[in-house]
């Protein structure tokens, strides 16, 4: 494949091994590989007329896009089972003070990003935001699922400029370790 033989399979395997609340395993990965498949995403989220002025053209050339997709109802169902019913989380999505489908998906994405970096690949998570419903429809993702974001995987493109938010820098340890 475009990332190297077996690399994508390894990244996805690592991402699926992260902790999962109640071992729910309520995350799927929709993989778009190669220009024809990744164009299906970009056709919905970035009209062709806007691509010429898009500030990160290397992102548009990423050979793989992975969409982590969560199933909140799987978590509600799991926590309605006898061994978890005492938590009350089986009552519905609103019963969750912290919706663990997002937590589990974040862990899966982080595992994928770290493994990609370890392999020497470039990677990044970016938001789908107000395109989520359109992307779900276009790619056949059921309406009861939520797209966490999109993970681009490929070889680093040094020609792309850093995003403005990257200039903010990271806070020193004293600001977040208490």
XYZ file of N, CA and C in Angstrom:
534
model
N 0.808 -1.196 0.000
C 0.000 0.000 0.000
C 0.849 1.257 0.000
N 0.210 2.396 -0.055
C 0.931 3.670 -0.145
C 1.711 4.024 1.123
N 1.407 3.381 2.239
C 2.129 3.658 3.482
C 3.271 2.686 3.707
N 3.305 1.612 2.953
C 4.271 0.541 3.154
C 3.512 -0.737 3.445
N 4.092 -1.825 3.100
C 3.438 -3.125 3.235
C 3.000 -3.412 4.675
N 1.730 -3.595 4.873
C 1.189 -3.974 6.175
C 1.093 -2.856 7.201
N 1.556 -1.642 6.871
C 1.597 -0.558 7.859
C 0.191 -0.141 8.281
N -0.704 0.060 7.334
C -2.060 0.481 7.676
C -2.745 -0.553 8.556
N -2.595 -1.826 8.214
C -3.189 -2.880 9.038
C -2.650 -2.838 10.462
N -1.349 -2.586 10.611
C -0.737 -2.508 11.939
C -1.293 -1.322 12.730
N -1.418 -0.161 12.073
C -1.940 1.017 12.753
C -3.375 0.791 13.220
N -4.191 0.209 12.378
C -5.585 -0.046 12.733
C -5.694 -1.104 13.826
N -4.828 -2.096 13.782
C -4.838 -3.126 14.821
C -4.478 -2.523 16.174
N -3.490 -1.648 16.200
C -3.126 -0.988 17.458
C -4.266 -0.109 17.962
N -4.929 0.592 17.052
C -6.029 1.483 17.439
C -7.194 0.694 18.036
N -7.440 -0.503 17.575
C -8.566 -1.283 18.096
C -8.256 -1.924 19.447
N -7.015 -1.908 19.865
C -6.614 -2.554 21.119
C -6.652 -1.616 22.324
N -7.081 -0.394 22.147
C -7.106 0.566 23.251
C -8.199 0.189 24.243
N -8.142 0.754 25.452
C -9.199 0.478 26.424
C -10.571 0.857 25.867
N -11.578 0.120 26.298
C -12.944 0.371 25.860
C -13.862 0.204 27.061
N -14.639 1.235 27.386
C -15.531 1.194 28.547
C -16.416 -0.038 28.473
N -16.356 -0.851 29.508
C -17.162 -2.065 29.551
C -16.834 -3.042 28.440
N -15.692 -2.867 27.823
C -15.276 -3.647 26.654
C -16.368 -3.608 25.581
N -16.946 -2.418 25.424
C -18.039 -2.222 24.473
C -17.584 -2.390 23.034
N -16.395 -1.902 22.736
C -15.853 -1.986 21.376
C -16.785 -1.297 20.376
N -17.232 -0.095 20.713
C -18.201 0.622 19.891
C -17.589 1.585 18.894
N -16.424 1.261 18.364
C -15.739 2.130 17.401
C -15.491 1.338 16.121
N -15.792 1.967 14.996
C -15.454 1.421 13.682
C -14.515 2.405 13.009
N -13.768 1.920 12.036
C -12.865 2.772 11.267
C -13.240 2.651 9.798
N -13.670 3.751 9.216
C -13.927 3.780 7.783
C -12.638 4.247 7.121
N -12.062 3.402 6.295
C -10.763 3.675 5.682
C -10.962 4.025 4.218
N -10.437 5.181 3.836
C -10.429 5.620 2.448
C -8.975 5.618 2.012
N -8.660 4.788 1.045
C -7.269 4.591 0.642
C -7.118 4.854 -0.850
N -6.170 5.702 -1.187
C -5.904 6.022 -2.584
C -6.715 7.224 -3.042
N -6.269 7.863 -4.107
C -6.883 9.113 -4.560
C -8.372 8.997 -4.886
N -8.785 7.896 -5.455
C -10.201 7.751 -5.817
C -11.085 7.717 -4.572
N -10.656 6.968 -3.550
C -11.454 6.871 -2.324
C -11.366 8.139 -1.481
N -10.162 8.706 -1.314
C -10.052 9.911 -0.487
C -10.787 11.084 -1.134
N -10.874 11.101 -2.455
C -11.621 12.154 -3.149
C -13.091 12.127 -2.756
N -13.616 10.982 -2.397
C -15.020 10.897 -1.957
C -15.235 11.753 -0.708
N -14.241 11.801 0.159
C -14.328 12.648 1.357
C -14.213 14.119 0.959
N -13.182 14.435 0.201
C -12.924 15.838 -0.150
C -14.043 16.423 -1.017
N -14.674 15.606 -1.839
C -15.766 16.109 -2.676
C -16.920 16.642 -1.833
N -17.093 16.104 -0.646
C -18.174 16.553 0.238
C -17.731 17.726 1.109
N -16.490 17.719 1.553
C -16.049 18.689 2.556
C -15.323 19.906 2.001
N -14.763 19.790 0.816
C -13.992 20.899 0.247
C -14.246 20.964 -1.261
N -15.174 21.826 -1.689
C -15.503 21.910 -3.123
C -14.249 22.146 -3.976
N -14.255 21.592 -5.152
C -13.103 21.672 -6.056
C -12.640 23.107 -6.267
N -13.572 24.039 -6.336
C -13.216 25.448 -6.562
C -12.377 26.021 -5.424
N -12.516 25.466 -4.220
C -11.769 25.967 -3.066
C -10.418 25.264 -2.870
N -10.195 24.186 -3.578
C -8.965 23.408 -3.361
C -7.711 24.142 -3.812
N -7.820 24.957 -4.849
C -6.646 25.666 -5.372
C -6.071 26.629 -4.341
N -6.900 27.154 -3.457
C -6.425 28.112 -2.454
C -6.360 27.500 -1.060
N -6.596 26.192 -0.956
C -6.528 25.526 0.345
C -5.100 25.633 0.870
N -4.923 26.115 2.131
C -3.573 26.389 2.627
C -2.693 25.158 2.868
N -3.276 23.954 2.870
C -2.496 22.746 3.137
C -2.721 21.726 2.030
N -2.185 21.988 0.836
C -2.423 21.069 -0.283
C -1.870 19.667 -0.046
N -0.848 19.548 0.788
C -0.312 18.224 1.095
C -1.348 17.344 1.769
N -2.208 17.941 2.568
C -3.275 17.182 3.224
C -4.195 16.553 2.184
N -4.460 17.273 1.121
C -5.332 16.753 0.065
C -4.694 15.577 -0.672
N -3.372 15.456 -0.572
C -2.657 14.352 -1.228
C -2.411 13.172 -0.296
N -2.859 13.258 0.957
C -2.645 12.138 1.886
C -3.233 10.873 1.269
N -2.466 9.797 1.234
C -2.948 8.583 0.573
C -4.018 7.818 1.363
N -4.159 8.140 2.650
C -5.137 7.427 3.476
C -5.842 8.416 4.394
N -7.157 8.287 4.454
C -7.967 8.971 5.459
C -8.716 7.900 6.237
N -8.653 8.003 7.557
C -9.376 7.074 8.423
C -10.397 7.891 9.206
N -11.655 7.490 9.118
C -12.704 8.150 9.883
C -13.089 7.245 11.049
N -12.714 7.607 12.275
C -13.174 6.849 13.434
C -14.648 7.187 13.655
N -15.467 6.168 13.759
C -16.909 6.329 13.883
C -17.362 5.616 15.151
N -18.102 6.328 16.006
C -18.561 5.727 17.261
C -20.055 5.417 17.192
N -20.439 4.436 17.986
C -21.827 4.012 18.105
C -22.264 4.214 19.555
N -22.780 5.403 19.898
C -23.183 5.653 21.287
C -24.192 4.636 21.806
N -25.084 4.152 20.956
C -26.097 3.196 21.424
C -25.472 1.881 21.875
N -24.318 1.518 21.329
C -23.639 0.296 21.775
C -23.227 0.421 23.238
N -22.814 1.623 23.642
C -22.423 1.861 25.031
C -23.640 1.816 25.949
N -24.731 2.430 25.494
C -25.962 2.406 26.288
C -26.445 0.965 26.450
N -26.440 0.204 25.368
C -26.863 -1.203 25.431
C -25.959 -1.999 26.368
N -24.651 -1.808 26.227
C -23.706 -2.560 27.065
C -23.943 -2.268 28.534
N -24.183 -0.995 28.862
C -24.366 -0.627 30.260
C -25.790 -0.873 30.752
N -26.636 -1.420 29.905
C -27.938 -1.906 30.309
C -27.913 -3.387 30.638
N -26.785 -4.044 30.354
C -26.653 -5.479 30.646
C -26.507 -5.687 32.150
N -26.866 -6.883 32.625
C -26.912 -7.127 34.079
C -25.661 -6.732 34.862
N -24.466 -6.973 34.317
C -23.248 -6.672 35.080
C -22.938 -5.177 35.150
N -23.622 -4.353 34.354
C -23.364 -2.907 34.347
C -24.616 -2.093 34.693
N -25.765 -2.740 34.803
C -27.037 -2.021 34.996
C -27.025 -1.130 36.235
N -26.280 -1.519 37.269
C -26.234 -0.734 38.512
C -25.694 0.682 38.307
N -24.998 0.921 37.181
C -24.425 2.248 36.924
C -25.484 3.260 36.491
N -26.598 2.786 35.964
C -27.643 3.667 35.446
C -27.338 4.206 34.052
N -26.182 3.872 33.510
C -25.774 4.404 32.208
C -26.521 3.763 31.044
N -27.236 2.697 31.326
C -28.033 2.052 30.291
C -29.342 2.778 30.025
N -29.620 3.827 30.782
C -30.873 4.573 30.625
C -30.902 5.411 29.353
N -29.759 5.714 28.783
C -29.706 6.515 27.562
C -28.430 7.323 27.501
N -28.177 7.922 26.354
C -26.944 8.696 26.170
C -26.832 9.835 27.181
N -27.959 10.431 27.544
C -27.948 11.545 28.487
C -27.572 11.148 29.899
N -27.584 9.864 30.203
C -27.222 9.396 31.540
C -25.714 9.392 31.763
N -24.953 9.556 30.700
C -23.497 9.485 30.793
C -22.939 10.869 31.135
N -22.390 11.064 32.354
C -21.785 12.363 32.665
C -20.564 12.632 31.786
N -19.870 11.592 31.423
C -18.767 11.660 30.459
C -19.074 10.597 29.406
N -19.406 10.998 28.183
C -19.726 10.020 27.133
C -18.468 9.251 26.707
N -18.327 8.049 27.214
C -17.084 7.307 27.011
C -16.842 6.872 25.577
N -17.839 6.972 24.705
C -17.564 6.677 23.303
C -16.567 7.682 22.746
N -16.619 8.938 23.225
C -15.639 9.938 22.780
C -14.268 9.658 23.399
N -14.258 9.252 24.654
C -13.001 8.949 25.339
C -12.305 7.777 24.648
N -13.058 6.703 24.417
C -12.479 5.525 23.768
C -11.970 5.861 22.363
N -12.741 6.658 21.630
C -12.324 7.037 20.283
C -11.061 7.894 20.328
N -10.973 8.789 21.314
C -9.765 9.603 21.457
C -8.538 8.741 21.718
N -8.711 7.715 22.543
C -7.598 6.800 22.809
C -7.201 6.048 21.536
N -8.187 5.626 20.754
C -7.904 4.904 19.512
C -7.166 5.798 18.520
N -7.621 7.033 18.403
C -6.960 7.976 17.494
C -5.528 8.235 17.963
N -5.359 8.448 19.265
C -4.009 8.723 19.772
C -3.073 7.545 19.514
N -3.566 6.325 19.714
C -2.735 5.150 19.432
C -2.324 5.133 17.963
N -3.267 5.467 17.087
C -2.971 5.480 15.653
C -1.943 6.562 15.319
N -2.111 7.757 15.893
C -1.178 8.850 15.625
C 0.226 8.539 16.144
N 0.313 7.991 17.354
C 1.625 7.650 17.912
C 2.301 6.538 17.111
N 1.527 5.539 16.714
C 2.091 4.441 15.922
C 2.552 4.958 14.555
N 1.791 5.874 13.975
C 2.193 6.455 12.684
C 3.506 7.209 12.838
N 3.625 8.010 13.892
C 4.868 8.755 14.139
C 6.031 7.796 14.339
N 5.785 6.725 15.080
C 6.824 5.726 15.332
C 7.290 5.066 14.035
N 6.399 4.998 13.060
C 6.715 4.393 11.768
C 7.384 5.388 10.825
N 7.416 6.671 11.223
C 8.012 7.697 10.381
C 7.022 8.362 9.445
N 5.745 8.096 9.657
C 4.718 8.707 8.815
C 4.288 10.054 9.369
N 3.703 10.843 8.506
C 3.031 12.057 8.933
C 1.580 11.702 9.206
N 0.992 12.347 10.196
C -0.407 12.071 10.510
C -1.000 13.276 11.210
N -2.316 13.381 11.116
C -2.986 14.416 11.871
C -4.459 14.106 11.962
N -5.048 14.542 13.058
C -6.490 14.450 13.266
C -7.063 15.819 12.959
N -8.092 15.872 12.136
C -8.780 17.135 11.880
C -10.282 16.907 11.938
N -11.002 17.972 12.216
C -12.433 17.886 12.430
C -13.238 17.799 11.149
N -14.372 17.122 11.255
C -15.338 17.052 10.162
C -16.372 18.160 10.340
N -16.608 18.540 11.582
C -17.462 19.655 11.986
C -18.821 19.642 11.296
N -19.170 20.745 10.627
C -20.521 20.869 10.076
C -20.751 20.024 8.821
N -19.764 19.253 8.406
C -19.926 18.361 7.258
C -20.317 16.940 7.683
N -20.453 16.708 8.988
C -20.652 15.331 9.459
C -21.848 14.642 8.808
N -23.004 15.266 8.804
C -24.204 14.626 8.245
C -24.021 14.340 6.757
N -23.444 15.283 6.027
C -23.232 15.086 4.590
C -22.231 13.962 4.329
N -21.172 13.895 5.129
C -20.183 12.822 4.968
C -20.830 11.472 5.289
N -21.615 11.426 6.364
C -22.308 10.166 6.695
C -23.171 9.703 5.526
N -23.965 10.609 4.978
C -24.847 10.244 3.857
C -24.028 9.775 2.654
N -23.004 10.546 2.296
C -22.210 10.265 1.098
C -21.449 8.943 1.199
N -20.990 8.618 2.405
C -20.180 7.406 2.575
C -20.974 6.232 3.134
N -22.281 6.413 3.343
C -23.128 5.299 3.784
C -22.969 4.944 5.250
N -22.603 5.898 6.074
C -22.473 5.666 7.514
C -23.858 5.845 8.131
N -24.323 4.887 8.931
C -25.667 5.004 9.517
C -25.846 6.289 10.330
N -27.063 6.813 10.317
C -27.376 8.071 10.995
C -27.173 8.023 12.499
N -27.226 6.840 13.091
C -27.074 6.749 14.551
C -25.609 6.696 14.983
N -24.701 6.806 14.043
C -23.269 6.809 14.349
C -22.753 8.238 14.296
N -21.642 8.468 14.968
C -21.016 9.791 14.987
C -19.585 9.688 14.484
N -19.223 10.598 13.610
C -17.853 10.655 13.096
C -17.042 11.516 14.059
N -15.967 10.969 14.572
C -15.123 11.665 15.540
C -14.293 12.749 14.861
N -13.829 12.478 13.672
C -12.971 13.372 12.916
C -12.396 12.582 11.763
N -11.327 13.068 11.207
C -10.638 12.366 10.131
C -9.155 12.337 10.466
N -8.549 11.187 10.271
C -7.107 11.032 10.480
C -6.470 10.876 9.102
N -5.589 11.800 8.766
C -4.827 11.712 7.515
C -3.515 10.998 7.824
N -3.168 10.061 6.971
C -1.926 9.312 7.109
C -1.174 9.369 5.789
N 0.122 9.591 5.886
C 0.943 9.622 4.679
C 2.371 9.977 5.029
N 3.085 10.359 4.027
C 4.472 10.771 4.229
C 4.486 12.285 4.403
N 5.245 12.788 5.361
C 5.232 14.228 5.642
C 5.511 15.059 4.392
N 4.777 16.154 4.274
C 4.968 17.090 3.171
C 5.540 18.366 3.763
N 6.824 18.543 3.625
C 7.514 19.683 4.237
C 7.110 21.015 3.612
N 6.438 20.976 2.465
C 6.035 22.218 1.799
C 4.830 22.863 2.481
N 4.044 22.080 3.220
C 2.874 22.651 3.894
C 3.315 23.515 5.059
N 2.626 24.615 5.233
C 2.938 25.522 6.345
C 2.211 25.059 7.594
N 2.773 25.332 8.765
C 2.075 24.970 10.000
C 0.795 25.797 10.139
N -0.183 25.224 10.785
C -1.423 25.958 11.057
C -1.124 27.075 12.052
N -1.898 28.150 11.996
C -1.696 29.287 12.893
C -1.787 28.858 14.349
N -2.658 27.909 14.653
C -2.808 27.486 16.050
C -1.553 26.801 16.579
N -0.715 26.249 15.695
C 0.523 25.603 16.139
C 1.501 26.614 16.733
N 1.359 27.884 16.381
C 2.247 28.915 16.915
C 1.942 29.245 18.376
N 0.842 28.756 18.884
C 0.476 29.028 20.275
C 1.477 28.416 21.248
N 2.140 27.370 20.843
C 3.101 26.711 21.719
C 2.412 25.857 22.775
N 3.206 25.094 23.468
C 2.685 24.229 24.528
C 2.969 24.878 25.877
N 2.048 24.730 26.808
C 2.286 25.300 28.134
C 3.377 24.522 28.873
N 4.039 25.184 29.779
C 5.046 24.530 30.606
C 4.384 23.611 31.621
N 5.130 22.628 32.133
C 4.564 21.652 33.073
C 3.875 22.273 34.291
N 4.373 23.391 34.772
C 3.782 23.996 35.970
C 2.342 24.457 35.749
N 1.950 24.646 34.496
C 0.596 25.119 34.236
C -0.430 23.983 34.217
N 0.022 22.731 34.099
C -0.963 21.646 34.031
C -0.671 20.466 34.966
N 0.444 20.474 35.656
C 0.729 19.419 36.625
C 0.512 20.014 38.014
N -0.398 19.439 38.772
C -0.753 19.976 40.100
C -0.551 18.918 41.168
